[in-house]
CSV table of C-alpha atoms in Angstrom, one decimal:
chain,number,residue,atom,x,y,z
T,299,UNK,CA,-1.5,-7.6,-23.5
T,300,UNK,CA,2.2,-6.9,-23.9
T,301,UNK,CA,4.7,-8.4,-21.2
T,302,UNK,CA,7.9,-6.8,-20.1
T,303,UNK,CA,10.5,-9.1,-19.3
T,304,UNK,CA,12.6,-8.2,-16.2
T,305,UNK,CA,16.0,-9.6,-14.9
T,306,UNK,CA,16.5,-11.3,-11.5
T,307,UNK,CA,13.9,-11.7,-9.0
T,308,UNK,CA,11.8,-8.6,-10.1
T,309,UNK,CA,9.2,-10.8,-11.7
T,310,UNK,CA,7.1,-10.0,-14.8
T,311,UNK,CA,5.7,-6.4,-15.6
T,312,UNK,CA,2.8,-5.8,-17.9
T,313,UNK,CA,3.5,-3.0,-20.1
T,314,UNK,CA,1.0,-0.4,-20.3
T,315,UNK,CA,-0.8,0.6,-23.5
T,316,UNK,CA,-2.7,3.6,-24.2
T,317,UNK,CA,-4.1,5.6,-26.4
T,318,UNK,CA,-5.4,9.4,-26.6
T,319,UNK,CA,-9.1,10.0,-27.4
T,320,UNK,CA,-12.0,12.3,-26.9
T,321,UNK,CA,-14.0,11.8,-23.6
T,322,UNK,CA,-17.6,12.6,-24.0
T,323,UNK,CA,-18.1,12.6,-20.4
T,324,UNK,CA,-16.0,14.4,-17.7
T,325,UNK,CA,-13.9,11.6,-16.2
T,326,UNK,CA,-11.1,11.3,-13.6
T,327,UNK,CA,-8.2,9.3,-13.0
T,328,UNK,CA,-9.3,5.5,-12.7
T,329,UNK,CA,-12.7,5.5,-14.2
T,330,UNK,CA,-13.7,2.6,-16.3
T,331,UNK,CA,-14.9,4.0,-19.9
T,332,UNK,CA,-16.5,2.2,-22.9
T,333,UNK,CA,-14.8,3.0,-26.3
T,334,UNK,CA,-17.3,4.2,-28.8
T,335,UNK,CA,-17.3,2.6,-32.4
T,336,UNK,CA,-18.0,5.3,-35.0
T,337,UNK,CA,-17.3,5.1,-38.9
T,338,UNK,CA,-15.2,2.0,-38.5
T,339,UNK,CA,-12.9,3.7,-35.7
T,340,UNK,CA,-12.7,3.8,-32.0
T,341,UNK,CA,-12.4,7.7,-31.7
T,342,UNK,CA,-14.2,8.4,-28.4
T,343,UNK,CA,-15.1,7.0,-24.9
T,344,UNK,CA,-17.7,7.5,-22.4
T,345,UNK,CA,-18.2,6.6,-18.8
T,346,UNK,CA,-18.8,2.8,-18.5
T,347,UNK,CA,-22.6,1.9,-17.6
T,348,UNK,CA,-23.5,-0.9,-15.3
T,349,UNK,CA,-24.8,-2.8,-18.4
T,350,UNK,CA,-21.4,-2.6,-20.1
T,351,UNK,CA,-20.3,-6.3,-19.4
T,352,UNK,CA,-20.5,-8.2,-22.8
T,353,UNK,CA,-17.5,-9.3,-24.6
T,354,UNK,CA,-17.9,-7.0,-27.7
T,355,UNK,CA,-17.4,-3.7,-25.6
T,356,UNK,CA,-13.9,-2.4,-25.5
T,357,UNK,CA,-13.2,-1.0,-22.0
T,358,UNK,CA,-10.6,1.5,-21.1
T,359,UNK,CA,-9.4,3.3,-17.8
T,360,UNK,CA,-9.0,7.1,-17.5
T,361,UNK,CA,-5.0,7.9,-16.9
T,362,UNK,CA,-5.6,11.7,-16.4
T,363,UNK,CA,-8.5,14.0,-15.3
T,364,UNK,CA,-10.3,15.1,-18.5
T,365,UNK,CA,-13.2,17.5,-19.2
T,366,UNK,CA,-16.1,16.6,-21.3
T,367,UNK,CA,-15.4,16.9,-25.0
T,368,UNK,CA,-11.6,17.2,-24.3
T,369,UNK,CA,-8.8,14.5,-25.4
T,370,UNK,CA,-7.7,12.4,-22.6
T,371,UNK,CA,-5.1,9.4,-22.2
T,372,UNK,CA,-7.0,6.2,-21.9
T,373,UNK,CA,-5.1,2.9,-20.9
T,374,UNK,CA,-6.4,-0.2,-22.9
T,375,UNK,CA,-4.2,-2.9,-21.2
T,376,UNK,CA,-1.4,-3.3,-18.6
T,377,UNK,CA,-0.8,-2.6,-14.9
T,378,UNK,CA,-2.9,0.4,-13.6
T,379,UNK,CA,-4.9,1.8,-10.9
T,380,UNK,CA,-8.6,1.6,-11.6
T,381,UNK,CA,-11.8,2.5,-9.5
T,382,UNK,CA,-13.4,-0.7,-7.9
T,383,UNK,CA,-16.0,-2.0,-5.8
T,384,UNK,CA,-15.2,-2.1,-2.0
T,385,UNK,CA,-15.7,-6.1,-2.0
T,386,UNK,CA,-12.8,-6.4,-4.4
T,387,UNK,CA,-10.1,-8.6,-2.9
T,388,UNK,CA,-6.6,-9.4,-4.1
T,389,UNK,CA,-6.1,-11.9,-6.7
T,390,UNK,CA,-9.9,-11.5,-7.9
T,391,UNK,CA,-11.3,-11.7,-11.5
T,392,UNK,CA,-13.1,-8.3,-12.3
T,393,UNK,CA,-15.6,-7.1,-14.9
T,394,UNK,CA,-17.3,-3.8,-15.2
T,395,UNK,CA,-19.6,-3.1,-12.0
T,396,UNK,CA,-23.2,-4.1,-12.4
T,397,UNK,CA,-23.9,-1.6,-9.4
T,398,UNK,CA,-21.7,1.4,-9.9
T,399,UNK,CA,-21.1,3.3,-13.3
T,400,UNK,CA,-17.5,3.7,-14.1
T,401,UNK,CA,-16.1,0.9,-11.7
T,402,UNK,CA,-14.7,-2.6,-11.9
T,403,UNK,CA,-16.3,-5.3,-9.6
T,404,UNK,CA,-16.1,-8.9,-8.6
T,405,UNK,CA,-17.1,-11.4,-11.3
T,406,UNK,CA,-20.1,-13.1,-9.8
T,407,UNK,CA,-20.3,-16.9,-9.1
T,408,UNK,CA,-20.4,-19.0,-12.4
T,409,UNK,CA,-23.8,-20.3,-13.4
T,410,UNK,CA,-25.7,-17.2,-11.7
T,411,UNK,CA,-27.1,-16.4,-14.9
T,412,UNK,CA,-26.6,-18.8,-17.8
T,413,UNK,CA,-27.9,-16.4,-20.4
T,414,UNK,CA,-25.3,-13.8,-19.6
T,415,UNK,CA,-21.7,-13.8,-20.7
T,416,UNK,CA,-19.7,-11.2,-19.3
T,417,UNK,CA,-16.2,-9.7,-20.3
T,418,UNK,CA,-13.6,-10.3,-17.4
T,419,UNK,CA,-11.2,-7.4,-17.9
T,420,UNK,CA,-8.8,-7.6,-14.9
T,421,UNK,CA,-7.3,-9.1,-12.1
T,422,UNK,CA,-6.8,-7.5,-8.7
T,423,UNK,CA,-3.3,-7.0,-7.3
T,424,UNK,CA,-4.6,-5.8,-4.0
T,425,UNK,CA,-7.9,-5.5,-2.3
T,426,UNK,CA,-10.1,-2.2,-2.4
T,427,UNK,CA,-9.4,0.1,0.4
T,428,UNK,CA,-13.1,1.4,0.0
T,429,UNK,CA,-15.9,2.0,-2.5
T,430,UNK,CA,-14.3,3.6,-5.6
T,431,UNK,CA,-10.8,3.4,-4.1
T,432,UNK,CA,-8.1,3.3,-6.7
T,433,UNK,CA,-6.7,-0.1,-6.7
T,434,UNK,CA,-3.8,-1.9,-8.6
T,435,UNK,CA,-4.9,-4.3,-11.3
T,436,UNK,CA,-3.7,-6.2,-14.3
T,437,UNK,CA,-6.1,-4.9,-17.1
T,438,UNK,CA,-7.1,-6.0,-20.6
T,439,UNK,CA,-10.0,-4.1,-22.0
T,440,UNK,CA,-9.6,-5.2,-25.5
T,441,UNK,CA,-9.2,-8.8,-25.3
T,442,UNK,CA,-10.0,-9.3,-21.8
T,443,UNK,CA,-8.8,-11.8,-19.2
T,444,UNK,CA,-9.2,-15.6,-20.1
T,445,UNK,CA,-12.0,-17.0,-17.6
T,446,UNK,CA,-14.5,-19.5,-18.8
T,447,UNK,CA,-17.8,-18.7,-16.8
T,448,UNK,CA,-21.1,-17.6,-17.5
T,449,UNK,CA,-22.5,-14.7,-14.9
T,450,UNK,CA,-24.6,-11.9,-14.2
């Protein structure tokens, strides 16, 4: 994740890094997608499924409505708006939802499932207003957000 330094009392901004790639599914702004590795490159993405929570999966956020098979802009890191579960609160650590495809959700309580390690990909900057609501987050779908936990 790249930091953008600001002056004065404005704080720290997180620069957005994005790529253009083919979306195999029709997607809309804020959908969470999984990048597809093929022939040694990530050239496409598809809607993130509920099981896409392990560290080796690279996650992105859709920046523009994109038809299936078309090229769209995918955010890989930075501050952005993403579809979240209704339980998301401000300051929460988030992962790909285990209940709703294409969304982020709260990281479960540590120790809930010692056999499953998840990739934390965001910190919410606000509470989700409703199910699938676009919610401001600090996002990093490549490296993830540092958190030491095991969860389901």
